[in-house]
Short mmCIF file of C-alpha atoms and ligand atoms in Angstrom, two decimals:
data_model
loop_
_atom_site.label_atom_id
_atom_site.label_comp_id
_atom_site.label_asym_id
_atom_site.label_seq_id
_atom_site.Cartn_x
_atom_site.Cartn_y
_atom_site.Cartn_z
CA MET A 1 14.68 7.94 24.73
CA GLN A 2 15.50 5.48 22.24
CA THR A 3 17.14 6.60 19.03
CA ILE A 4 15.75 4.74 15.94
CA GLY A 5 18.29 4.34 13.19
CA HIS A 6 19.01 2.50 9.98
CA TRP A 7 19.62 -1.55 9.24
CA LEU A 8 22.52 -2.43 7.10
CA ASP A 9 24.25 -5.73 6.30
CA GLY A 10 22.20 -7.40 8.89
CA LYS A 11 22.71 -5.10 11.83
CA PRO A 12 21.71 -1.85 13.00
CA PHE A 13 23.45 1.29 11.62
CA PRO A 14 23.54 4.74 13.53
CA GLY A 15 24.24 6.66 10.39
CA SER A 16 26.58 9.69 10.23
CA GLY A 17 24.01 12.36 10.22
CA THR A 18 22.80 14.52 13.35
CA ALA A 19 19.15 15.39 12.01
CA THR A 20 16.62 13.38 13.98
CA ALA A 21 12.68 13.68 13.96
CA PRO A 22 10.41 13.12 17.00
CA VAL A 23 8.50 9.79 16.99
CA THR A 24 5.11 10.22 19.15
CA ASN A 25 2.66 7.74 20.83
CA PRO A 26 -0.56 9.56 19.29
CA ALA A 27 -2.66 8.10 22.29
CA THR A 28 -0.53 10.15 24.79
CA GLY A 29 1.03 12.80 22.77
CA VAL A 30 4.42 11.62 24.19
CA VAL A 31 7.71 11.59 22.09
CA THR A 32 8.89 7.96 22.49
CA GLY A 33 12.00 8.26 20.17
CA GLN A 34 13.89 10.34 17.83
CA VAL A 35 14.49 8.80 14.40
CA ALA A 36 17.55 9.48 12.44
CA LEU A 37 17.13 11.19 9.24
CA ALA A 38 19.65 9.79 6.90
CA THR A 39 22.22 12.00 5.09
CA ALA A 40 22.96 11.27 1.24
CA ALA A 41 26.19 9.66 2.47
CA ASP A 42 23.93 7.47 4.45
CA VAL A 43 21.71 6.27 1.88
CA ARG A 44 24.89 5.67 -0.41
CA ALA A 45 26.13 3.45 2.48
CA VAL A 46 23.22 1.43 2.76
CA VAL A 47 22.71 1.09 -1.17
CA ASP A 48 26.29 -0.19 -1.35
CA ALA A 49 25.34 -3.00 0.89
CA ALA A 50 22.41 -3.72 -1.22
CA VAL A 51 24.91 -3.83 -4.30
CA ALA A 52 27.27 -6.12 -2.65
CA ALA A 53 24.67 -8.48 -1.67
CA PHE A 54 22.92 -8.78 -5.06
CA PRO A 55 25.08 -11.05 -7.05
CA ALA A 56 25.21 -13.94 -4.57
CA TRP A 57 21.43 -13.57 -3.54
CA ARG A 58 20.57 -13.49 -7.20
CA ASP A 59 22.64 -16.56 -8.11
CA SER A 60 21.30 -18.42 -4.81
CA SER A 61 18.95 -21.43 -5.69
CA LEU A 62 14.98 -21.00 -5.72
CA ALA A 63 15.04 -23.82 -3.11
CA ARG A 64 17.19 -21.76 -0.85
CA ARG A 65 15.36 -18.41 -1.45
CA THR A 66 11.81 -20.15 -0.68
CA GLN A 67 13.22 -21.73 2.67
CA VAL A 68 13.99 -18.33 3.87
CA LEU A 69 10.69 -16.91 2.88
CA PHE A 70 8.92 -19.91 4.67
CA ARG A 71 11.04 -19.57 7.77
CA PHE A 72 10.27 -15.71 7.65
CA ARG A 73 6.33 -16.50 7.44
CA GLU A 74 6.77 -18.87 10.22
CA LEU A 75 8.53 -16.30 12.47
CA LEU A 76 6.05 -13.54 11.74
CA ASN A 77 3.02 -15.76 12.28
CA ALA A 78 4.39 -16.94 15.65
CA ARG A 79 5.24 -13.39 16.69
CA LYS A 80 2.77 -11.07 14.90
CA GLN A 81 1.39 -9.60 18.47
CA GLU A 82 4.70 -7.78 19.04
CA LEU A 83 4.57 -6.22 15.51
CA ALA A 84 1.08 -5.20 16.16
CA ALA A 85 1.65 -3.65 19.60
CA LEU A 86 4.73 -1.76 17.96
CA ILE A 87 2.35 -0.46 15.32
CA THR A 88 -0.38 0.50 17.99
CA ALA A 89 2.35 2.38 19.94
CA GLU A 90 3.49 4.82 17.15
CA HIS A 91 0.35 4.69 14.53
CA GLY A 92 -2.36 4.82 17.12
CA LYS A 93 -4.62 2.37 15.39
CA VAL A 94 -6.24 -0.13 17.79
CA LEU A 95 -4.36 -3.54 18.35
CA GLY A 96 -7.06 -5.76 16.70
CA ASP A 97 -6.86 -3.57 13.52
CA ALA A 98 -2.81 -3.68 13.79
CA LEU A 99 -3.14 -7.24 13.70
CA GLY A 100 -5.43 -7.29 10.88
CA GLU A 101 -2.63 -5.25 8.91
CA VAL A 102 0.09 -7.74 9.89
CA THR A 103 -2.31 -10.62 8.61
CA ARG A 104 -2.73 -9.01 5.38
CA GLY A 105 0.99 -8.40 4.97
CA LEU A 106 1.53 -12.08 5.96
CA GLU A 107 -0.55 -13.23 2.82
CA ILE A 108 2.04 -11.66 0.52
CA VAL A 109 4.70 -13.57 2.28
CA GLU A 110 2.81 -16.58 1.78
CA PHE A 111 1.91 -15.85 -1.71
CA ALA A 112 5.91 -15.30 -2.44
CA CYS A 113 6.48 -18.61 -0.88
CA GLY A 114 5.24 -19.99 -4.21
CA ILE A 115 7.44 -17.86 -6.12
CA PRO A 116 9.26 -20.91 -8.22
CA HIS A 117 5.95 -21.45 -9.78
CA LEU A 118 5.51 -17.69 -10.63
CA LEU A 119 9.02 -17.20 -11.97
CA LYS A 120 8.75 -20.19 -14.37
CA GLY A 121 9.25 -19.11 -18.03
CA GLY A 122 7.95 -20.64 -21.23
CA TYR A 123 9.58 -23.12 -23.49
CA THR A 124 8.87 -23.87 -27.32
CA GLU A 125 10.53 -27.06 -28.81
CA ASN A 126 11.14 -26.96 -32.74
CA ALA A 127 10.13 -23.15 -33.11
CA SER A 128 12.50 -23.62 -36.12
CA SER A 129 14.00 -26.94 -37.30
CA ARG A 130 15.87 -27.94 -34.37
CA VAL A 131 15.58 -24.67 -32.98
CA ASP A 132 14.05 -24.06 -29.46
CA ILE A 133 13.12 -20.95 -27.52
CA PHE A 134 12.64 -20.44 -23.76
CA SER A 135 12.05 -17.32 -21.72
CA ILE A 136 13.46 -16.62 -18.13
CA ARG A 137 12.64 -14.12 -15.66
CA GLN A 138 15.83 -12.34 -13.86
CA PRO A 139 15.68 -10.03 -11.08
CA LEU A 140 16.44 -6.50 -11.58
CA GLY A 141 19.13 -5.67 -8.62
CA PRO A 142 18.86 -3.45 -5.73
CA VAL A 143 15.23 -1.78 -5.45
CA ALA A 144 13.77 0.76 -3.06
CA ILE A 145 10.56 0.55 -1.32
CA ILE A 146 9.32 4.00 -0.05
CA SER A 147 6.34 3.79 2.23
CA PRO A 148 3.51 5.84 3.91
CA PHE A 149 2.75 5.74 7.62
CA ASN A 150 -0.55 4.51 7.62
CA PHE A 151 0.34 0.84 7.07
CA PRO A 152 3.94 0.70 8.53
CA ALA A 153 3.99 -2.98 8.09
CA MET A 154 1.63 -4.20 5.67
CA VAL A 155 2.66 -1.68 2.97
CA PRO A 156 6.27 -2.55 2.65
CA MET A 157 4.96 -6.12 2.75
CA TRP A 158 3.01 -5.38 -0.50
CA PHE A 159 6.37 -5.59 -2.23
CA PHE A 160 9.62 -7.01 -0.36
CA PRO A 161 8.56 -10.66 -0.22
CA LEU A 162 8.06 -10.87 -4.05
CA ALA A 163 11.36 -8.58 -4.60
CA ILE A 164 13.33 -10.73 -2.37
CA GLY A 165 11.99 -13.93 -3.50
CA ALA A 166 12.50 -13.14 -6.99
CA GLY A 167 16.27 -12.54 -6.32
CA ASN A 168 16.59 -8.92 -5.77
CA THR A 169 17.90 -6.82 -2.74
CA VAL A 170 16.09 -4.15 -0.97
CA VAL A 171 16.29 -0.83 0.57
CA LEU A 172 13.32 0.36 2.49
CA LYS A 173 12.75 3.82 3.56
CA PRO A 174 9.74 4.01 5.91
CA SER A 175 7.62 6.65 7.13
CA GLU A 176 9.66 8.99 9.61
CA LYS A 177 6.20 9.17 11.86
CA ASP A 178 6.10 5.27 12.54
CA PRO A 179 9.72 3.82 11.71
CA SER A 180 10.11 1.04 14.27
CA ALA A 181 8.12 -1.67 12.36
CA SER A 182 10.57 -1.61 9.66
CA LEU A 183 13.56 -2.55 12.04
CA TRP A 184 11.71 -5.34 13.62
CA LEU A 185 10.91 -6.84 10.21
CA ALA A 186 14.63 -6.73 9.26
CA ALA A 187 15.87 -8.33 12.56
CA LEU A 188 13.23 -10.96 11.63
CA TRP A 189 14.80 -11.43 8.22
CA GLU A 190 18.13 -11.99 9.91
CA GLU A 191 16.59 -14.50 12.14
CA ALA A 192 15.11 -16.30 9.08
CA GLY A 193 18.45 -16.62 7.80
CA LEU A 194 18.36 -14.09 4.71
CA PRO A 195 22.05 -13.18 4.00
CA PRO A 196 23.25 -9.61 5.20
CA GLY A 197 22.86 -6.79 2.69
CA VAL A 198 19.66 -8.44 1.16
CA PHE A 199 17.16 -6.35 3.12
CA ASN A 200 18.31 -2.82 4.51
CA VAL A 201 16.51 -0.13 6.06
CA VAL A 202 17.18 3.59 5.71
CA GLN A 203 15.30 6.09 7.82
CA GLY A 204 14.78 9.51 6.62
CA ASP A 205 12.79 12.39 4.79
CA LYS A 206 13.03 14.12 1.46
CA VAL A 207 16.87 13.95 1.49
CA ALA A 208 16.84 10.22 1.68
CA VAL A 209 14.15 9.81 -0.88
CA ASP A 210 15.90 12.12 -3.54
CA GLU A 211 19.28 10.11 -3.03
CA LEU A 212 17.48 6.69 -3.70
CA LEU A 213 15.65 8.24 -7.05
CA ALA A 214 19.11 9.71 -8.13
CA HIS A 215 21.31 6.63 -7.29
CA PRO A 216 22.11 4.76 -10.53
CA ALA A 217 22.29 1.48 -8.51
CA ILE A 218 18.76 1.58 -7.57
CA LYS A 219 16.98 -0.19 -10.55
CA ALA A 220 13.28 0.05 -9.37
CA VAL A 221 11.25 2.08 -6.97
CA SER A 222 8.00 0.90 -5.29
CA PHE A 223 6.31 4.16 -3.44
CA VAL A 224 3.19 4.54 -1.64
CA GLY A 225 2.04 7.88 -0.07
CA SER A 226 0.04 11.02 -0.96
CA THR A 227 -0.53 12.00 -4.62
CA PRO A 228 1.73 14.88 -5.02
CA ILE A 229 4.75 13.01 -3.70
CA ALA A 230 3.59 9.81 -5.72
CA GLU A 231 3.84 12.25 -8.80
CA TYR A 232 7.22 13.51 -7.85
CA VAL A 233 8.79 10.20 -7.28
CA TYR A 234 7.25 8.70 -10.50
CA THR A 235 8.67 11.78 -12.41
CA HIS A 236 12.22 12.01 -11.01
CA GLY A 237 12.60 8.12 -10.68
CA THR A 238 11.52 7.51 -14.42
CA ALA A 239 13.66 10.57 -15.37
CA ALA A 240 16.64 8.77 -13.79
CA GLY A 241 15.85 5.53 -15.95
CA LYS A 242 14.27 3.56 -13.05
CA ARG A 243 11.29 1.37 -13.40
CA VAL A 244 8.72 3.07 -10.98
CA GLN A 245 5.06 2.30 -9.57
CA ALA A 246 3.83 5.01 -7.54
CA LEU A 247 0.54 4.40 -5.56
CA GLY A 248 -1.02 7.56 -4.33
CA GLY A 249 -3.97 9.01 -2.50
CA ALA A 250 -7.82 8.41 -2.78
CA LYS A 251 -11.24 9.46 -2.28
CA ASN A 252 -13.52 6.46 -2.25
CA HIS A 253 -17.06 6.47 -2.79
CA MET A 254 -19.60 3.87 -1.75
CA VAL A 255 -22.91 4.03 -3.59
CA VAL A 256 -26.13 2.86 -2.16
CA LEU A 257 -29.06 2.00 -4.48
CA PRO A 258 -32.70 2.18 -3.35
CA ASP A 259 -33.16 -1.41 -3.48
CA ALA A 260 -30.24 -2.23 -0.89
CA ASP A 261 -30.61 -3.65 2.65
CA LEU A 262 -30.05 -0.49 4.35
CA ASP A 263 -29.06 -2.03 7.63
CA LEU A 264 -26.24 -3.80 6.04
CA ALA A 265 -25.21 -0.91 4.02
CA ALA A 266 -24.99 1.39 7.15
CA ASP A 267 -23.03 -1.22 8.85
CA ALA A 268 -20.54 -1.25 6.06
CA ALA A 269 -20.39 2.34 5.56
CA VAL A 270 -19.58 3.00 9.30
CA ASN A 271 -17.05 0.17 9.22
CA ALA A 272 -15.12 1.35 6.16
CA GLY A 273 -15.54 5.24 6.81
CA PHE A 274 -14.19 5.10 10.72
CA GLY A 275 -12.16 1.78 10.80
CA SER A 276 -8.40 3.04 11.63
CA ALA A 277 -9.82 6.53 11.91
CA GLY A 278 -10.25 6.81 8.15
CA GLU A 279 -6.50 6.73 7.83
CA ARG A 280 -6.52 4.13 4.94
CA CYS A 281 -6.18 4.51 1.47
CA MET A 282 -9.33 2.30 0.88
CA ALA A 283 -11.57 4.23 3.43
CA ILE A 284 -14.95 5.13 2.34
CA SER A 285 -15.15 9.02 2.48
CA ALA A 286 -17.93 9.78 0.28
CA LEU A 287 -21.20 7.94 0.73
CA VAL A 288 -23.41 8.55 -2.09
CA ALA A 289 -27.14 7.95 -1.50
CA VAL A 290 -29.24 7.45 -4.39
CA GLY A 291 -33.05 8.54 -4.66
CA PRO A 292 -35.30 8.34 -1.61
CA ILE A 293 -33.17 6.38 0.96
CA ALA A 294 -31.08 9.40 1.88
CA ASP A 295 -32.68 10.25 5.13
CA ALA A 296 -33.19 6.30 6.01
CA LEU A 297 -29.46 5.85 5.18
CA VAL A 298 -28.20 9.08 7.34
CA ALA A 299 -30.54 7.99 10.32
CA ARG A 300 -29.09 4.70 10.44
CA ILE A 301 -25.11 5.64 9.69
CA SER A 302 -25.47 8.27 12.55
CA GLU A 303 -27.19 5.89 14.98
CA ARG A 304 -24.10 3.33 14.44
CA ALA A 305 -21.43 5.90 14.45
CA ARG A 306 -22.64 7.29 17.92
CA THR A 307 -21.91 3.96 19.53
CA ILE A 308 -18.08 3.71 18.35
CA ARG A 309 -15.65 4.12 21.20
CA THR A 310 -12.97 6.45 20.45
CA GLY A 311 -9.58 5.49 22.82
CA ASP A 312 -6.25 4.34 23.11
CA GLY A 313 -5.72 0.83 21.25
CA THR A 314 -5.21 -1.23 24.44
CA ALA A 315 -8.51 -0.20 25.97
CA GLU A 316 -11.86 -1.45 24.92
CA SER A 317 -11.79 1.01 22.00
CA ASP A 318 -13.10 0.65 18.08
CA MET A 319 -11.15 3.73 17.01
CA GLY A 320 -7.73 5.34 17.90
CA PRO A 321 -6.28 8.59 17.77
CA LEU A 322 -5.02 10.38 14.26
CA VAL A 323 -1.21 9.78 13.90
CA THR A 324 -0.02 13.59 14.69
CA ARG A 325 -1.60 16.63 16.30
CA ALA A 326 -1.00 18.64 13.25
CA HIS A 327 -2.94 15.85 11.16
CA ARG A 328 -5.77 15.94 13.91
CA ASP A 329 -6.16 19.69 13.66
CA ARG A 330 -6.24 19.57 9.97
CA VAL A 331 -8.85 17.24 9.73
CA ALA A 332 -10.81 19.29 12.30
CA ASP A 333 -10.39 22.24 10.22
CA TYR A 334 -12.08 20.47 7.08
CA ILE A 335 -14.99 19.62 9.47
CA ALA A 336 -15.23 23.40 10.19
CA ALA A 337 -14.66 24.20 6.53
CA GLY A 338 -17.61 21.60 5.65
CA ALA A 339 -19.87 23.22 7.79
CA ALA A 340 -19.27 26.85 6.47
CA ASP A 341 -19.81 25.73 3.02
CA GLY A 342 -23.09 24.60 4.11
CA ALA A 343 -22.80 20.86 5.02
CA ALA A 344 -25.19 19.62 7.69
CA VAL A 345 -23.12 18.19 10.41
CA VAL A 346 -25.13 15.19 11.69
CA LEU A 347 -22.16 14.26 14.10
CA ASP A 348 -19.15 16.12 15.10
CA GLY A 349 -16.18 14.57 16.44
CA ARG A 350 -14.47 17.51 17.70
CA GLY A 351 -14.26 17.59 21.46
CA VAL A 352 -14.80 13.81 21.67
CA ARG A 353 -14.48 12.49 24.97
CA ALA A 354 -11.97 9.51 24.31
CA ASP A 355 -11.08 6.63 26.64
CA GLY A 356 -7.55 7.65 26.98
CA ASP A 357 -4.93 10.12 27.80
CA GLU A 358 -6.20 13.71 27.31
CA ASN A 359 -3.18 14.57 25.50
CA GLY A 360 -3.81 11.97 22.69
CA PHE A 361 -4.57 13.23 19.15
CA TRP A 362 -8.29 12.53 19.32
CA LEU A 363 -11.13 12.85 16.81
CA GLY A 364 -14.39 11.39 17.18
CA PRO A 365 -16.61 9.82 14.03
CA THR A 366 -17.83 12.66 11.81
CA ILE A 367 -20.92 12.77 9.66
CA LEU A 368 -21.59 15.51 7.17
CA ASP A 369 -24.68 15.45 5.22
CA HIS A 370 -25.73 17.45 2.09
CA VAL A 371 -21.97 17.59 0.74
CA THR A 372 -21.72 18.84 -2.64
CA PRO A 373 -18.99 18.10 -5.01
CA GLU A 374 -17.38 21.73 -5.11
CA MET A 375 -16.88 21.57 -1.10
CA SER A 376 -13.26 21.10 0.18
CA VAL A 377 -14.54 18.01 2.22
CA TYR A 378 -15.63 16.39 -1.07
CA THR A 379 -12.55 17.41 -3.70
CA ASP A 380 -9.84 16.84 -1.02
CA GLU A 381 -8.49 13.58 0.56
CA ILE A 382 -9.02 14.21 4.35
CA PHE A 383 -7.58 11.07 5.63
CA GLY A 384 -9.69 11.17 8.79
CA PRO A 385 -12.83 9.88 10.56
CA VAL A 386 -15.22 12.07 8.25
CA LEU A 387 -18.11 10.47 6.47
CA SER A 388 -19.31 12.90 3.84
CA VAL A 389 -22.99 12.13 2.40
CA VAL A 390 -23.73 13.25 -1.05
CA ARG A 391 -27.48 12.86 -2.27
CA VAL A 392 -28.04 12.12 -5.90
CA GLU A 393 -31.10 11.22 -7.86
CA THR A 394 -29.94 8.54 -9.97
CA TYR A 395 -27.45 5.86 -10.67
CA ASP A 396 -26.20 7.66 -13.67
CA GLU A 397 -25.72 10.56 -11.60
CA ALA A 398 -23.66 8.62 -9.11
CA LEU A 399 -21.41 7.04 -11.77
CA ALA A 400 -20.88 10.24 -13.27
CA LEU A 401 -19.60 11.77 -9.98
CA ILE A 402 -17.27 9.12 -9.33
CA ASN A 403 -15.90 8.78 -12.84
CA ALA A 404 -15.21 12.81 -12.94
CA ASN A 405 -13.35 12.24 -9.68
CA ARG A 406 -9.44 12.72 -10.02
CA TYR A 407 -8.90 9.77 -8.01
CA GLY A 408 -9.50 6.21 -8.82
CA ASN A 409 -8.34 3.76 -6.09
CA GLY A 410 -11.44 1.95 -4.72
CA THR A 411 -15.32 2.18 -4.76
CA ALA A 412 -18.08 0.07 -3.72
CA LEU A 413 -21.91 -0.43 -5.04
CA PHE A 414 -24.49 -1.62 -2.33
CA THR A 415 -27.45 -3.35 -4.29
CA ASN A 416 -29.47 -6.45 -4.83
CA ASP A 417 -29.86 -5.85 -8.18
CA GLY A 418 -27.30 -8.13 -10.11
CA GLY A 419 -27.69 -6.07 -13.71
CA ALA A 420 -26.87 -2.65 -11.72
CA ALA A 421 -24.07 -3.99 -10.08
CA ARG A 422 -22.70 -5.60 -13.47
CA ARG A 423 -23.15 -2.30 -15.25
CA PHE A 424 -21.23 -0.57 -12.42
CA HIS A 425 -17.97 -2.60 -12.39
CA ASN A 426 -18.13 -2.51 -16.26
CA GLU A 427 -18.70 1.35 -16.27
CA VAL A 428 -16.73 2.76 -13.27
CA GLU A 429 -13.45 4.16 -13.90
CA VAL A 430 -11.83 3.09 -10.47
CA GLY A 431 -8.98 0.24 -10.11
CA MET A 432 -10.59 -1.69 -7.23
CA VAL A 433 -14.40 -2.26 -7.17
CA GLY A 434 -16.62 -3.86 -4.47
CA ILE A 435 -20.00 -5.22 -4.75
CA ASN A 436 -21.39 -5.10 -1.62
CA VAL A 437 -17.69 -5.19 -0.03
CA PRO A 438 -16.74 -1.69 1.24
CA ILE A 439 -13.09 -2.25 1.22
CA PRO A 440 -12.40 -4.21 -1.77
CA VAL A 441 -8.55 -4.92 -1.13
CA PRO A 442 -7.45 -7.84 -3.42
CA MET A 443 -6.12 -10.83 -1.96
CA ALA A 444 -2.52 -11.26 -2.41
CA TYR A 445 -2.70 -13.41 -5.78
CA TYR A 446 -4.51 -10.39 -7.29
CA SER A 447 -2.91 -6.98 -7.74
CA PHE A 448 -3.51 -3.79 -5.74
CA GLY A 449 -3.62 -0.55 -7.08
CA GLY A 450 -6.03 2.45 -8.32
CA TRP A 451 -6.49 4.39 -11.58
CA LYS A 452 -6.12 7.98 -12.40
CA ASN A 453 -4.26 10.05 -9.66
CA SER A 454 -4.21 7.07 -7.24
CA LEU A 455 -1.52 5.44 -9.32
CA PHE A 456 1.57 6.63 -11.40
CA GLY A 457 3.11 3.88 -13.60
CA ASP A 458 1.79 0.68 -15.08
CA SER A 459 2.14 -2.01 -12.58
CA HIS A 460 -0.06 -2.45 -9.51
CA ALA A 461 1.15 -4.11 -6.45
CA HIS A 462 1.59 -7.85 -5.65
CA GLY A 463 -0.15 -10.63 -7.64
CA VAL A 464 0.86 -11.13 -11.09
CA ASP A 465 1.83 -7.50 -11.43
CA GLY A 466 4.25 -7.70 -8.53
CA VAL A 467 6.22 -10.84 -9.78
CA HIS A 468 6.64 -8.79 -13.39
CA PHE A 469 7.53 -5.55 -11.57
CA PHE A 470 10.30 -7.19 -9.96
CA THR A 471 11.86 -9.22 -12.89
CA ARG A 472 12.64 -8.51 -16.42
CA THR A 473 12.25 -11.19 -19.24
CA LYS A 474 14.78 -12.50 -21.43
CA ALA A 475 13.94 -14.83 -24.50
CA VAL A 476 16.85 -17.33 -25.51
CA THR A 477 16.92 -18.82 -28.88
CA THR A 478 19.08 -22.24 -29.05
CA ARG A 479 20.23 -24.54 -31.69
CA TRP A 480 22.86 -27.24 -31.34
CA LEU A 481 24.70 -27.56 -34.32
CA ASP A 482 24.77 -30.32 -36.82
CA PRO A 483 25.86 -30.60 -40.48
CA SER A 484 22.44 -29.68 -41.67
CA HIS A 485 22.90 -26.14 -40.38
CA GLY A 486 25.70 -25.25 -42.54
CA GLY A 487 26.06 -22.89 -45.45
CA LEU A 488 25.71 -19.17 -45.97
CA ASN A 489 23.06 -17.24 -46.19
CA LEU A 490 22.83 -13.65 -45.55
CA GLY A 491 18.95 -13.15 -45.56
CA PHE A 492 16.83 -12.29 -42.52
CA PRO A 493 16.39 -15.57 -40.36
CA GLN A 494 13.01 -17.18 -41.30
CA ASN A 495 11.62 -20.30 -39.87
CA SER A 496 11.83 -23.70 -41.49
P1 NAD B 1 3.33 11.06 2.56
O1 NAD B 1 3.20 11.31 0.88
O2 NAD B 1 3.36 12.19 3.31
O3 NAD B 1 4.73 9.99 2.82
C1 NAD B 1 4.78 8.97 1.89
C2 NAD B 1 6.45 8.74 2.08
O4 NAD B 1 7.01 9.71 1.26
C3 NAD B 1 7.25 8.95 3.35
O5 NAD B 1 8.20 7.61 3.36
C4 NAD B 1 7.60 9.80 3.61
O6 NAD B 1 8.95 10.09 4.20
C5 NAD B 1 8.08 10.32 1.97
N1 NAD B 1 7.95 11.92 1.83
C6 NAD B 1 7.29 12.79 2.50
N2 NAD B 1 7.46 14.08 1.77
C7 NAD B 1 8.12 13.82 1.02
C8 NAD B 1 8.77 14.94 -0.08
N3 NAD B 1 8.67 16.11 0.03
N4 NAD B 1 9.69 14.18 -0.99
C9 NAD B 1 10.06 12.93 -0.89
N5 NAD B 1 9.58 12.01 -0.05
C10 NAD B 1 8.51 12.69 0.81
O7 NAD B 1 2.10 10.10 2.98
P2 NAD B 1 1.60 9.48 4.09
O8 NAD B 1 1.12 10.84 4.90
O9 NAD B 1 2.80 8.86 4.98
O10 NAD B 1 0.63 8.47 3.90
C11 NAD B 1 -0.84 9.02 3.80
C12 NAD B 1 -0.94 9.06 2.29
O11 NAD B 1 -0.65 7.65 1.49
C13 NAD B 1 -2.18 9.18 1.85
O12 NAD B 1 -2.45 10.13 1.01
C14 NAD B 1 -3.08 7.78 1.29
O13 NAD B 1 -3.96 7.80 0.41
C15 NAD B 1 -1.78 7.27 0.68
N6 NAD B 1 -1.78 5.70 0.61
C16 NAD B 1 -2.08 5.42 -0.65
C17 NAD B 1 -2.10 4.16 -0.53
C18 NAD B 1 -2.55 3.29 -2.02
O14 NAD B 1 -2.57 2.18 -2.17
N7 NAD B 1 -2.92 3.96 -3.09
C19 NAD B 1 -1.86 3.24 0.40
C20 NAD B 1 -1.52 3.62 1.63
C21 NAD B 1 -1.50 5.04 1.84
#
């Protein structure tokens, strides 16, 4: 059985600890490896490598940095199938979906290839007589990225292309559930010519996270995961004087107005609810049917959801297993709680006949109707293939429901009414909004992030926010002296 270790100074690093965690193939239930769990000393060794590599990388030319980024982009594009297969084997999502994840990550690498333009400062000539001012953006130093299980390649790529392009060095702490993608990416950086120590990986759990949060050399932390851990990371990281962006959980609503094309809306709800078995932070989990269309909409989504083939990612399947047995059981418990609370189970994924090993962590598409806001299936982030239908009478009720929710990651409105759409994106208190687009994940050159308990900190991921997060600005005022500048004047400098 393979042991999955760390990556330090451009090569594998086994670490000094003995603690490990099992890595499982969710489609078979077979333990395929043991991931090392770093000790605090292991984390310090990895951070030391990032500290040592920083001065030379910071001072390397933009031409050199972007050449490495371009090479990384070419290698990743040529070998993305390999990475996708690795993701399917540890996460469980079907191959096409894993490839989609890699492609969305690749877009951030492509965006980062243009970093010279993004790092440009401003210049003002003659701000005062023969006094010029310019601004520059400089890297922060070693930065940490702590990522979740559900996008083992894309989420780290939301951050590290820009961090590295801007001249920082990186320590990535991936999820212990699917750790291999991180090492594959590290080896690819090596092949692309990134100097040793610029990109490092430390595997681990809370011990590793706590050491990264406390370590004085780590200047910034980009975290993505569940809301309680995001809040913890934000609180402890900022208390230790670091810049922190901590993206948390979600409960994404899709509202369907009576004038919407119900067939297109049903397609969208099923794709966004059950893709990746609902283990996406932008998955639709609450479908809000407005007015008299509710019965027709539920009929359409259940008809479509019944055709979804659940199976291992290599078979002709649409939806894979859940990530662990414990998570599958937890989601199944939510379905039972929903039924006990009075929701109508229109489609029950428990006991699904999956196209795969009987020991896989299977759960089929589930639709709960007549869900009300106090039920746990509505209040909690379930993170599984469970679509809850909430029925309301008016647009205002739908909007109030979303704005009262403690999460604010993504939302969507389905309508053909331009006025209603405009009202919605103006009034809704959510960070990412789709109009007839169910999973409105912004492109690389916009920024990704939610509101309320879906994000702690001020900066969203990638786009201009990402460039700003990984740099700090300096304003420089210059005067090249000549005799006209002579004389004593103790007053506060004023322009002349
Ligand atoms: P998680 O919070 O369990 O883990 C995230 C990271 O935190 C992992 O690296 C994990 O090792 C670490 N961690 C876990 N417990 C910890 C603890 N007690 N102390 C310190 N660190 C700890 O999340 P997950 O289950 O891996 O991922 C799913 C969650 O991530 C969902 O809530 C989902 O909505 C969220 N997510 C959010 C976004 C977003 O953009 N907002 C994107 C992807 C996933």
